[in-house]
Coordinates of C-alpha atoms (C1' of nucleotides) in Angstrom, one line a residue:
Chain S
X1 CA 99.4 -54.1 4.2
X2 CA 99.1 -50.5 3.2
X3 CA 99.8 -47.4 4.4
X4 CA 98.0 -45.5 2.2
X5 CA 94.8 -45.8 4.1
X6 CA 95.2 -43.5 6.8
X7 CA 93.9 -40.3 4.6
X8 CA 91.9 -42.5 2.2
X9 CA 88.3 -42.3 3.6
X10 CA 86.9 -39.9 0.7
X11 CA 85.4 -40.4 -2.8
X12 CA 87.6 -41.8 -5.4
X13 CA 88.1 -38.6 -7.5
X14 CA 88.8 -36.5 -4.4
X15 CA 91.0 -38.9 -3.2
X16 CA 92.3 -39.3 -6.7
X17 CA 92.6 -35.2 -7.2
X18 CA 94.3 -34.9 -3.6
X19 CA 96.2 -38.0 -3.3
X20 CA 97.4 -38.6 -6.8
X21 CA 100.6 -36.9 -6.7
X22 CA 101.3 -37.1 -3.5
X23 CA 100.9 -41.6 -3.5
X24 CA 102.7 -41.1 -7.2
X25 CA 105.7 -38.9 -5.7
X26 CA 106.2 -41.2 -3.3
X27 CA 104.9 -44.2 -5.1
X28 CA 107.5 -43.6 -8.3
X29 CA 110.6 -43.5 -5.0
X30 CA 109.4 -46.9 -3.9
X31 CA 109.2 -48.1 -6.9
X32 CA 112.5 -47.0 -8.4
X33 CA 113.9 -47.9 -5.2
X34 CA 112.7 -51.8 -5.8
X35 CA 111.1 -51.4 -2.0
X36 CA 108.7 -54.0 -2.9
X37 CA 110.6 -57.0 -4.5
X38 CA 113.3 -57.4 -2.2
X39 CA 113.0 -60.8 -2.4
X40 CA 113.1 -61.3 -6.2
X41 CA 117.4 -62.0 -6.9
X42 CA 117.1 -60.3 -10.5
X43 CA 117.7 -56.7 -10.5
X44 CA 116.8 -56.2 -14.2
X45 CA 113.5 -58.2 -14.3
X46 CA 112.7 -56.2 -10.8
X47 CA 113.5 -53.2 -13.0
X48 CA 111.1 -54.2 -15.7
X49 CA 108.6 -54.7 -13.3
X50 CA 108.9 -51.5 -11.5
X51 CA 108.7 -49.9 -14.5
X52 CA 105.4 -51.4 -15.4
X53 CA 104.2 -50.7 -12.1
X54 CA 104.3 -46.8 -12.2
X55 CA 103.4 -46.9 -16.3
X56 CA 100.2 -48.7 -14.9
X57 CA 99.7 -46.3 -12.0
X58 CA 100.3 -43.5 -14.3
X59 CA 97.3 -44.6 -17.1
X60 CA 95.3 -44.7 -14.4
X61 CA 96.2 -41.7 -13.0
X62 CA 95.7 -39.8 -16.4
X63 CA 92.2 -42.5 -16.8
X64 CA 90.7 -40.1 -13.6
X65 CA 91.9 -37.0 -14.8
X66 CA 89.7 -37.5 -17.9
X67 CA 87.3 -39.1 -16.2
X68 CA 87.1 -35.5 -13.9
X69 CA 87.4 -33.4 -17.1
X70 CA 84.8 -35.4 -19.0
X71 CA 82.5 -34.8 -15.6
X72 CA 83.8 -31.3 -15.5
X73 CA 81.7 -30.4 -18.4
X74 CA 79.1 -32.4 -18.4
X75 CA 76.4 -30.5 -16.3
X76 CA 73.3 -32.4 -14.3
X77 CA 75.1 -35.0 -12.7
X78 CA 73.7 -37.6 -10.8
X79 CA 76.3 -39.5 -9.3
X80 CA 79.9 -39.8 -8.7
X81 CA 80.4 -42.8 -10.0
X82 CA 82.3 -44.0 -12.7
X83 CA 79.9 -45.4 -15.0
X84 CA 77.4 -43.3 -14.1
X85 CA 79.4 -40.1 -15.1
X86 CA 79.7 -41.9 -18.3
X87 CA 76.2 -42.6 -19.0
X88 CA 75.6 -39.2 -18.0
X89 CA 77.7 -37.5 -20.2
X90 CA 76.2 -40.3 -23.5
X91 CA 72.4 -38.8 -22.2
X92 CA 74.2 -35.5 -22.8
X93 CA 75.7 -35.5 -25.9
X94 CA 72.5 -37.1 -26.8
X95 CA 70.7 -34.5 -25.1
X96 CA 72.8 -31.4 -27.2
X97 CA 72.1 -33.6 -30.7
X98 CA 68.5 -33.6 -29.8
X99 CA 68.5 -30.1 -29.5
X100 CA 71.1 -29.5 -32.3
X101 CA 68.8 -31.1 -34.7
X102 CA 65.4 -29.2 -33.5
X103 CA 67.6 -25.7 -34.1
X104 CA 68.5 -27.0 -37.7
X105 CA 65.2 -27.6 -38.0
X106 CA 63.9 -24.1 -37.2
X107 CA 66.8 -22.6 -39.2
X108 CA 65.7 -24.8 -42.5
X109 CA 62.4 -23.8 -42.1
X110 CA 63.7 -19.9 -41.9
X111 CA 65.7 -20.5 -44.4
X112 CA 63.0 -22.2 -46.9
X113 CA 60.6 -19.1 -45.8
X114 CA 63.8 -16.4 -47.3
X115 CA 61.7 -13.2 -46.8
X116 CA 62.6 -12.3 -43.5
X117 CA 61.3 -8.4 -43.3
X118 CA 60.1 -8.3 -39.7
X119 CA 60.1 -10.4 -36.6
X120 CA 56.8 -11.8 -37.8
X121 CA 59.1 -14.6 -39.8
X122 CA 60.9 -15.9 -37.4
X123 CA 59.2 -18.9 -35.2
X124 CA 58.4 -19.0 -31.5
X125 CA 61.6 -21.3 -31.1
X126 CA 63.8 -19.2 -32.1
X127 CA 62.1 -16.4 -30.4
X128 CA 62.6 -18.1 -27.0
X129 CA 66.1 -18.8 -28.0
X130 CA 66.8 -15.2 -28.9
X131 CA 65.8 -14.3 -25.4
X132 CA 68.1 -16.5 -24.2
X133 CA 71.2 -15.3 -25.9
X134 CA 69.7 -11.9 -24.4
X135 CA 70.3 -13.3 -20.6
X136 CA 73.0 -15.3 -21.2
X137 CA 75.3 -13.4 -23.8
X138 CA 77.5 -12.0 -21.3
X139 CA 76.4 -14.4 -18.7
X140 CA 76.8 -17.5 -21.2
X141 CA 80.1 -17.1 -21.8
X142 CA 81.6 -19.7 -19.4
X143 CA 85.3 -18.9 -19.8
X144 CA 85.1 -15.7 -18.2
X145 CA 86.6 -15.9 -14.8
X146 CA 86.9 -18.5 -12.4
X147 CA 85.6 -18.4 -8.2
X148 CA 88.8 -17.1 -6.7
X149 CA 90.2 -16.2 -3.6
X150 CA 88.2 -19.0 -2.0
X151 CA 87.3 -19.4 1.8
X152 CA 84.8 -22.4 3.1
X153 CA 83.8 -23.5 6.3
X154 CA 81.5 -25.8 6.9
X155 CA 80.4 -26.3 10.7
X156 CA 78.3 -28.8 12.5
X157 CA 75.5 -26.8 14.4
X158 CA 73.6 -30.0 16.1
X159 CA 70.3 -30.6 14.8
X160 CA 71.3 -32.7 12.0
X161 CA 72.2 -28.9 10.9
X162 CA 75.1 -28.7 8.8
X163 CA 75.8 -25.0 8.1
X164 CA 78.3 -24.1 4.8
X165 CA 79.5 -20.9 4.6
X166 CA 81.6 -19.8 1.4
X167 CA 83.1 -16.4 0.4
X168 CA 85.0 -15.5 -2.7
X169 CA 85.7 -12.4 -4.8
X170 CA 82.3 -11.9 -6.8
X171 CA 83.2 -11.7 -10.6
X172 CA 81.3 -11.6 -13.3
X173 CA 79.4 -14.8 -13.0
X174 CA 80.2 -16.2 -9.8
X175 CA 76.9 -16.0 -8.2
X176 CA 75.5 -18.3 -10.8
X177 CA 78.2 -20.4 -10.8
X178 CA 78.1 -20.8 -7.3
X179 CA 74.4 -21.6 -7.0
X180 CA 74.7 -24.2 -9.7
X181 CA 77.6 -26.2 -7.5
X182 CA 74.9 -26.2 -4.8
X183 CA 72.1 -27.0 -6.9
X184 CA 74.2 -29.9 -8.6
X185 CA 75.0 -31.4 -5.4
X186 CA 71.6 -32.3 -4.6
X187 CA 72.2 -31.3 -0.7
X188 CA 68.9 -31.3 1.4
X189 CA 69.0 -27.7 2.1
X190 CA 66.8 -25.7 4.8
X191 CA 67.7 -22.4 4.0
X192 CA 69.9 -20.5 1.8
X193 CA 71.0 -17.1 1.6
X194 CA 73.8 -15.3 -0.9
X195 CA 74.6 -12.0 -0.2
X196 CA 77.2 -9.7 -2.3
X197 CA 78.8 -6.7 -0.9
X198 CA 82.0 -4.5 -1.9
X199 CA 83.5 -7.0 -4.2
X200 CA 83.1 -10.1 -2.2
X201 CA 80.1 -12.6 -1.7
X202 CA 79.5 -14.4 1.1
X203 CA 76.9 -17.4 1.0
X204 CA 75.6 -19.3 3.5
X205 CA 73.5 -22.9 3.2
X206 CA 72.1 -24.6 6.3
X207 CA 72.4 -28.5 5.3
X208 CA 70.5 -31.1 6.7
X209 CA 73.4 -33.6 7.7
X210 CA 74.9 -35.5 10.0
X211 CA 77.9 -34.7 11.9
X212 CA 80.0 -37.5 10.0
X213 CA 79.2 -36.5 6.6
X214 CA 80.8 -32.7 7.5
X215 CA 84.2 -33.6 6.1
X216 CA 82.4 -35.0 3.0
X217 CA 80.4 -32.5 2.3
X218 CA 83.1 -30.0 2.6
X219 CA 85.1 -32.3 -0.1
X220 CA 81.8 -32.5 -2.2
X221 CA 81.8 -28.9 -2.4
X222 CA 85.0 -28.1 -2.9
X223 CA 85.3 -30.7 -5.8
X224 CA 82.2 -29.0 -7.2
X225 CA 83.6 -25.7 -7.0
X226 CA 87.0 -26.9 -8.7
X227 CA 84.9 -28.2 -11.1
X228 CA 83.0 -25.2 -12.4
X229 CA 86.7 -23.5 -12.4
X230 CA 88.1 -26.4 -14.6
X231 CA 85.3 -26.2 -16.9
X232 CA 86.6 -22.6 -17.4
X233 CA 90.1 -23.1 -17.7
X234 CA 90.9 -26.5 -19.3
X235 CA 90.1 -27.5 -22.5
X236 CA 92.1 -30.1 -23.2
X237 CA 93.6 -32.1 -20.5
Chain U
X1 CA 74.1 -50.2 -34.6
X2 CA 77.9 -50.4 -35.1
X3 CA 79.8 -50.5 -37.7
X4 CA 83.1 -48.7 -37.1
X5 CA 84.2 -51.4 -35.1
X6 CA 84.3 -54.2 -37.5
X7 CA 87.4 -52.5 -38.5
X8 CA 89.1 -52.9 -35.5
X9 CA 88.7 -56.2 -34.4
X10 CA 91.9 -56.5 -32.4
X11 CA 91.0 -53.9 -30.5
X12 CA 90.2 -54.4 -27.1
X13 CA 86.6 -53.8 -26.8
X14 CA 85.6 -56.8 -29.4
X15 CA 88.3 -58.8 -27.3
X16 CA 86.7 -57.6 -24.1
X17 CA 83.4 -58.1 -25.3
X18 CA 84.5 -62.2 -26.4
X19 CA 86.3 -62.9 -23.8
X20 CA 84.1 -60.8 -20.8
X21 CA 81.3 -63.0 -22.3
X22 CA 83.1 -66.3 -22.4
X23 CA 84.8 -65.7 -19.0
X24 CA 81.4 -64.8 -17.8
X25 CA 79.8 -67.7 -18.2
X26 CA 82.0 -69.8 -16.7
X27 CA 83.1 -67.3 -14.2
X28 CA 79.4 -67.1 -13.1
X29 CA 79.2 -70.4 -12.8
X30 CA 82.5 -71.3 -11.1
X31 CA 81.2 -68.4 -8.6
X32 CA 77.2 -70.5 -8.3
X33 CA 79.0 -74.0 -8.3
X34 CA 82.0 -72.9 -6.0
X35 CA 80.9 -73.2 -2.9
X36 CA 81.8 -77.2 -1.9
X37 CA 85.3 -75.6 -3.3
X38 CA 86.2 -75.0 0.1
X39 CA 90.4 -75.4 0.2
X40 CA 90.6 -72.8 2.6
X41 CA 89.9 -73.3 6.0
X42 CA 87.0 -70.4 6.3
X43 CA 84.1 -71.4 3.6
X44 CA 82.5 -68.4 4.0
X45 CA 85.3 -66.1 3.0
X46 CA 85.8 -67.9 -0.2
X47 CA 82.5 -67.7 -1.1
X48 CA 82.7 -63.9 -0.2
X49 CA 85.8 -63.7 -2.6
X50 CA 84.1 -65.1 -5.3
X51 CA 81.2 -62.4 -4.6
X52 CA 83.6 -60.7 -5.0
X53 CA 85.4 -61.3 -8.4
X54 CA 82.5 -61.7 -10.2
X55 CA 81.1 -58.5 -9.1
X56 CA 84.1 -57.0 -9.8
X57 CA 84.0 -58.5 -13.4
X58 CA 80.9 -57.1 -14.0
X59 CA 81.3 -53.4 -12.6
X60 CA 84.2 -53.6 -15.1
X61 CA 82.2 -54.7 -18.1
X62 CA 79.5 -52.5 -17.6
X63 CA 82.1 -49.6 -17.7
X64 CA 83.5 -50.7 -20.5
X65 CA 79.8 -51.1 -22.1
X66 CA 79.8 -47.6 -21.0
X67 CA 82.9 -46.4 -22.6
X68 CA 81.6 -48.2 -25.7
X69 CA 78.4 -46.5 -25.7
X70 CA 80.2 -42.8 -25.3
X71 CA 82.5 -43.6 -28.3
X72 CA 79.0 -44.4 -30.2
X73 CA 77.8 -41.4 -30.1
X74 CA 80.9 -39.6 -30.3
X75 CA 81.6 -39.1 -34.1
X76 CA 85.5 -38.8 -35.0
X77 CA 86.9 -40.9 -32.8
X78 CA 90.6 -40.6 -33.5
X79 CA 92.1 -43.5 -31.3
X80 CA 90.3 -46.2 -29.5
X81 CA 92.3 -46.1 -26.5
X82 CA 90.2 -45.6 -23.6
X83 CA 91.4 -42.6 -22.1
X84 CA 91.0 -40.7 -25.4
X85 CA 87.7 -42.2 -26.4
X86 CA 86.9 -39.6 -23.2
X87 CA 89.4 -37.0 -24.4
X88 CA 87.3 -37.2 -27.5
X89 CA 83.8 -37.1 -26.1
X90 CA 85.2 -34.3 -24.2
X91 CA 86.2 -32.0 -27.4
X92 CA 83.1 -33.2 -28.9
X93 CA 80.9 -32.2 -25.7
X94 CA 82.5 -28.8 -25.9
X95 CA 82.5 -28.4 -29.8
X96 CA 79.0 -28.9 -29.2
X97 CA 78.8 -25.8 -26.5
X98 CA 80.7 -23.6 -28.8
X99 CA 78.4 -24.3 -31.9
X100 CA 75.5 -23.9 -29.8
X101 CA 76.8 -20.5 -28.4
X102 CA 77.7 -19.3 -32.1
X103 CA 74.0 -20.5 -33.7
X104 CA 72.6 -18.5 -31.2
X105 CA 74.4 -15.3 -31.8
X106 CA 73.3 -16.2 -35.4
X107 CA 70.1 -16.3 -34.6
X108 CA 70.2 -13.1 -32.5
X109 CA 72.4 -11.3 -35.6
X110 CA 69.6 -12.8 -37.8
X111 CA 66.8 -11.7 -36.0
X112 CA 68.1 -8.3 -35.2
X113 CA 69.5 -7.5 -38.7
X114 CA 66.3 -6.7 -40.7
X115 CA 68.5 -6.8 -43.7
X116 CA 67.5 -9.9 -44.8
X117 CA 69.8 -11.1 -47.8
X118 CA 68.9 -14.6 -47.0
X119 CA 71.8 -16.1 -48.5
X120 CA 74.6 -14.9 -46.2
X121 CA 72.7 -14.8 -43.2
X122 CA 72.3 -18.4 -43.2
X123 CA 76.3 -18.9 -43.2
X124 CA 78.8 -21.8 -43.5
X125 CA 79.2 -22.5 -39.8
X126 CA 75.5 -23.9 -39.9
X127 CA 75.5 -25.8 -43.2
X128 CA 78.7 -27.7 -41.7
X129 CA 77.2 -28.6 -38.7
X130 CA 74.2 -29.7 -40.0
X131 CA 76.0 -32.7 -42.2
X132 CA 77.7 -33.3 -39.3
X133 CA 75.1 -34.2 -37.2
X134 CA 73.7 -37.5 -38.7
X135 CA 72.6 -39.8 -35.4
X136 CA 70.2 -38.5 -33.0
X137 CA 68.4 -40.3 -30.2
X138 CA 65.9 -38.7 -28.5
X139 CA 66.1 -38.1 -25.0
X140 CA 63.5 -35.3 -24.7
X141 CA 63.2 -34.4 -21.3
X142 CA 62.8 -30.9 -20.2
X143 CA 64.1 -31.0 -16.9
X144 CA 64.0 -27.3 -15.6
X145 CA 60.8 -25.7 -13.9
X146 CA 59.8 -21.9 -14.8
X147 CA 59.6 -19.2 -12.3
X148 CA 56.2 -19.3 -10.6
X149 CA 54.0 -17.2 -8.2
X150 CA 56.3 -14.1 -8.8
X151 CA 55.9 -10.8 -6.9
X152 CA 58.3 -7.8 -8.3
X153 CA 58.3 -5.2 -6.2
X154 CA 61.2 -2.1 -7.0
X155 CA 60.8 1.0 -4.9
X156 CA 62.8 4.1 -5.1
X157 CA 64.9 4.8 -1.5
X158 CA 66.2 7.8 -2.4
X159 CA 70.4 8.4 -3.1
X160 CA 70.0 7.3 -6.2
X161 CA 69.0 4.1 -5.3
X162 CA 66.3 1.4 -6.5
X163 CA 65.7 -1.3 -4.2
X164 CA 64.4 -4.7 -5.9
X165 CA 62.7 -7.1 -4.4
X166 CA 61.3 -10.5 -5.4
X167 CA 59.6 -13.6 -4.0
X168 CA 59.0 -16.5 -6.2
X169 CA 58.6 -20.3 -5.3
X170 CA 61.1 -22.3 -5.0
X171 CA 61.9 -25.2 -7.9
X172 CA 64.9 -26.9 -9.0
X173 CA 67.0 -24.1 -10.4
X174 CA 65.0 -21.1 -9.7
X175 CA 68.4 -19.8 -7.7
X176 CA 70.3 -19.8 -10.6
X177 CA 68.3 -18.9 -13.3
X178 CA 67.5 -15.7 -10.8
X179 CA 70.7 -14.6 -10.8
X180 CA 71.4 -15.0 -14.5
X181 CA 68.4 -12.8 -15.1
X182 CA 70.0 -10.3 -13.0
X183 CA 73.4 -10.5 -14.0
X184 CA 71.7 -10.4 -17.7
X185 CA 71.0 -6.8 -17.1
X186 CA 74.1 -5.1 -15.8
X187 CA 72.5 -3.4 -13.4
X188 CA 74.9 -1.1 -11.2
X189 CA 74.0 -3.3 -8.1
X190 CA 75.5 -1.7 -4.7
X191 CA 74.4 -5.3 -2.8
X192 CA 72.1 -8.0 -3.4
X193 CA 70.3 -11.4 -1.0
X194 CA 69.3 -14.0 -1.9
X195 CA 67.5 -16.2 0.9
X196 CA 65.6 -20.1 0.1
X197 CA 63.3 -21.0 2.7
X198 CA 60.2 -23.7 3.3
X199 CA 59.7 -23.3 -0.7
X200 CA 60.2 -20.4 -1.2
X201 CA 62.8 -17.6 -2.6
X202 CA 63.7 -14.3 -1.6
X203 CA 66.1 -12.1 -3.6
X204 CA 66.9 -7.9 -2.6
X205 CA 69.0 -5.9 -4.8
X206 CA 70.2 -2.6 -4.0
X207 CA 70.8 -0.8 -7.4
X208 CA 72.1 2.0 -8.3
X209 CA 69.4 4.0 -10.2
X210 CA 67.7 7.2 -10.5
X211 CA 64.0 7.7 -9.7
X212 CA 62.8 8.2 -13.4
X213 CA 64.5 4.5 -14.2
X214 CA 62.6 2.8 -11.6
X215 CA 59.3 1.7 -13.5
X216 CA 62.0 0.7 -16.9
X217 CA 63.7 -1.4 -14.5
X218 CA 61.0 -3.4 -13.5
X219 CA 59.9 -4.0 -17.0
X220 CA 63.4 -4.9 -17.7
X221 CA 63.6 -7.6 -15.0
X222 CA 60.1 -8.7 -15.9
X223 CA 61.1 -9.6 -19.5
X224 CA 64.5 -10.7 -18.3
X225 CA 62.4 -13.6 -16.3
X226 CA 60.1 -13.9 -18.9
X227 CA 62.3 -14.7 -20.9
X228 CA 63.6 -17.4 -18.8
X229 CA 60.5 -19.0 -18.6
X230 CA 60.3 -19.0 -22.2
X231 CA 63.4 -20.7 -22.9
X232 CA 61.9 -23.5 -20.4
X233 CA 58.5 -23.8 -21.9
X234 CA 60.0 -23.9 -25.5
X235 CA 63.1 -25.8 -25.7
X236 CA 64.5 -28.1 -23.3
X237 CA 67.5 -27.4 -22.1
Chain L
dG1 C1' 76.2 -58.5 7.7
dT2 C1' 76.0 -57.6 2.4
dA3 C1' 76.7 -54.9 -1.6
dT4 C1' 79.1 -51.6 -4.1
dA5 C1' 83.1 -49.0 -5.9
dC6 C1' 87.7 -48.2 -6.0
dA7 C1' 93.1 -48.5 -6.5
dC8 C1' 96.5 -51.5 -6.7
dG9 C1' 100.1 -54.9 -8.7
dT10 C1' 100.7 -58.4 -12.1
dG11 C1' 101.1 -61.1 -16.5
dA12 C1' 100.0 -60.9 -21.1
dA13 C1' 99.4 -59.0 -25.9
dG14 C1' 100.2 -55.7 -29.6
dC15 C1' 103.0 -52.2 -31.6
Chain F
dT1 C1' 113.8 -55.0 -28.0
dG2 C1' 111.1 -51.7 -24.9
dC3 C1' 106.7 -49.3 -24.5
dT4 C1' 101.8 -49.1 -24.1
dT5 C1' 97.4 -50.8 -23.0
dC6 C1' 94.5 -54.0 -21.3
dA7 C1' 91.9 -57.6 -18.0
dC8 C1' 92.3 -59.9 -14.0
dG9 C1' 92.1 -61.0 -8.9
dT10 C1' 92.7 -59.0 -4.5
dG11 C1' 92.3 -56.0 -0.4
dT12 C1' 89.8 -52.4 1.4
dA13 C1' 86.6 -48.6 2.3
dT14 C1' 82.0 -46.7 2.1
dA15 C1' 76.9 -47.0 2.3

DNA sequence: GTATACACGTGAAGC
DNA sequence: TGCTTCACGTGTATA
């Protein structure tokens, strides 16, 4: 009955991310070209209709992208799924007012205790979290610059051996941010190795996979990777 | 648990909640009782069909129990349409990364600044937040492992170069929270490797250093990771 | 083989 | 009126 199938083998977002515009380009022709109701004699209710067609096919399309964005920054998750990226990002939110409320917690005690003359004031929390700003002041500024200038390959070896290898232009971060789209895709992973050199950074994971899941995997990665760039760039989507 | 929907009750959740129910039931049971239903020709099928629907009509009502949970915790919600009850848990979700990045410079300004006039250092920004926070849940979970059975080794090669090496065991996120220590420091790093393998974690640097800066550089890294295990210990994150 | 998850087109209901 | 949003059943692909 459909055409669309012959490229449609992947995960819904990828699918969604790839295929979008390409099935809506051609999807808004065939429906502005009243392909599908050639049987129906009325031109204007056809009309109607195809109009509510591609409105429809456009919510949903902008329903995924939100979806994505909403995944985009929630970090930790678990599944692809569509309900599950939705209970992941409520455990989040929960998660950051958890923490939000501990903070204000330290902060009220700091503030009730006013004399503050030496570090002997301020509790161990805060200590810790003092730290952390140390390591992640410049590092914990996620909008700084996106993995560009992208190559992957990703290579069946036998062996169930998947191998992945990834180069980019190292920037400020993207060594991090490159280990965390590995680490978030929960890949069975023999061995590892990241090595920067002259401005570039080559990394290369041996995956415990089947053959068949190579085109996946590549997908998987590639999402994640888009992801971590998204998170920098958009904001509001 | 709710009470900003009673406002709304012509909004399609409350409908989706009466009629998913309603339909439910007697979905359900047209789907348990169905099967002497047989019209078509293949009984099977139709009983596969009606698997089918019913399934279908509870993936989408648990998403939309979903969606209604997310707009629960998400204060502010400006529209209850459904793609921008996400839009809005996605500005919230990143509000809350932005006040979490400024409270901690805060913190470090208030920690660092032994000029304690208590007043201003406790500014707006935190009393603001802190009304705005009224639900929490708790969903305390640390969910990150510390760096464990570390060796630091850093040797001086000669042409001004320090070479760093470490070997720690291999946890959930050890990759990443390596590299932020390193990146942390702003070393002058000529090439660095990282390696995972059978549990554990090998990382080289090659920095750029003179002799004298060798032992301050270990300390350095040894308080960056320190730190980092900290931040675990202390707060989850 | 079943179970799960998705996109699609369609009719209806509220601005 | 037209425009938007929704739930529904269906076909299909993936695990």
């Amino acid at each position: 009955m459909e055409n669309i199938g012959d490229e449609y083998k992947l995960y819904w977002e990828t699918t969604t991310f790839l295929q979008t515009e390409e099935i809506d380009s051609w999807g808004l022709d065939e429906a502005l070209s009243g392909y599908y109701d050639s049987s129906s004699p009325d031109g204007a209710q056809s009309s109607a209709a195809s109009k509510n067609i591609v409105a429809e096919r456009d919510r949903r399309k902008k329903l995924n992208e939100r979806l994505f964005a909403l995944r985009s920054v929630v970090p930790n998750i678990s599944k692809m799924d569509k309900a599950s990226i939705i209970k992941d990002a409520i455990d989040y939110i929960q998660e950051l007012h958890d923490q939000e409320r501990r903070i204000q917690a330290e902060i009220l005690e700091l503030e009730s205790g006013k004399i503050c003359d030496s570090e002997e004031e301020i509790p161990a929390l805060l200590r810790s979290k003092k730290k952390k700003i140390d390591q992640t002041f410049d590092s914990g500024e996620s909008r700084a610059s996106p993995i560009e200038d992208l190559e992957l390959g990703v290579s069946y070896v036998g062996e169930n051996t998947v191998v992945v290898s990834v180069t980019c232009s190292k920037r400020r971060d993207t060594m991090v941010k490159l280990c965390e789209a590995f680490e978030s895709l929960n890949l069975k992973i023999i061995t590892a190795n990241i090595t920067a050199v002259s401005g570039r950074l080559l990394k290369t994971v041996f995956v415990q996979a089947e053959e068949e899941e190579r085109d996946h995997l590549k997908i998987q990665i590639e999402t994640a990777i888009a992801a971590l760039n998204d998170r920098e760039n958009s904001v509001s989507l």
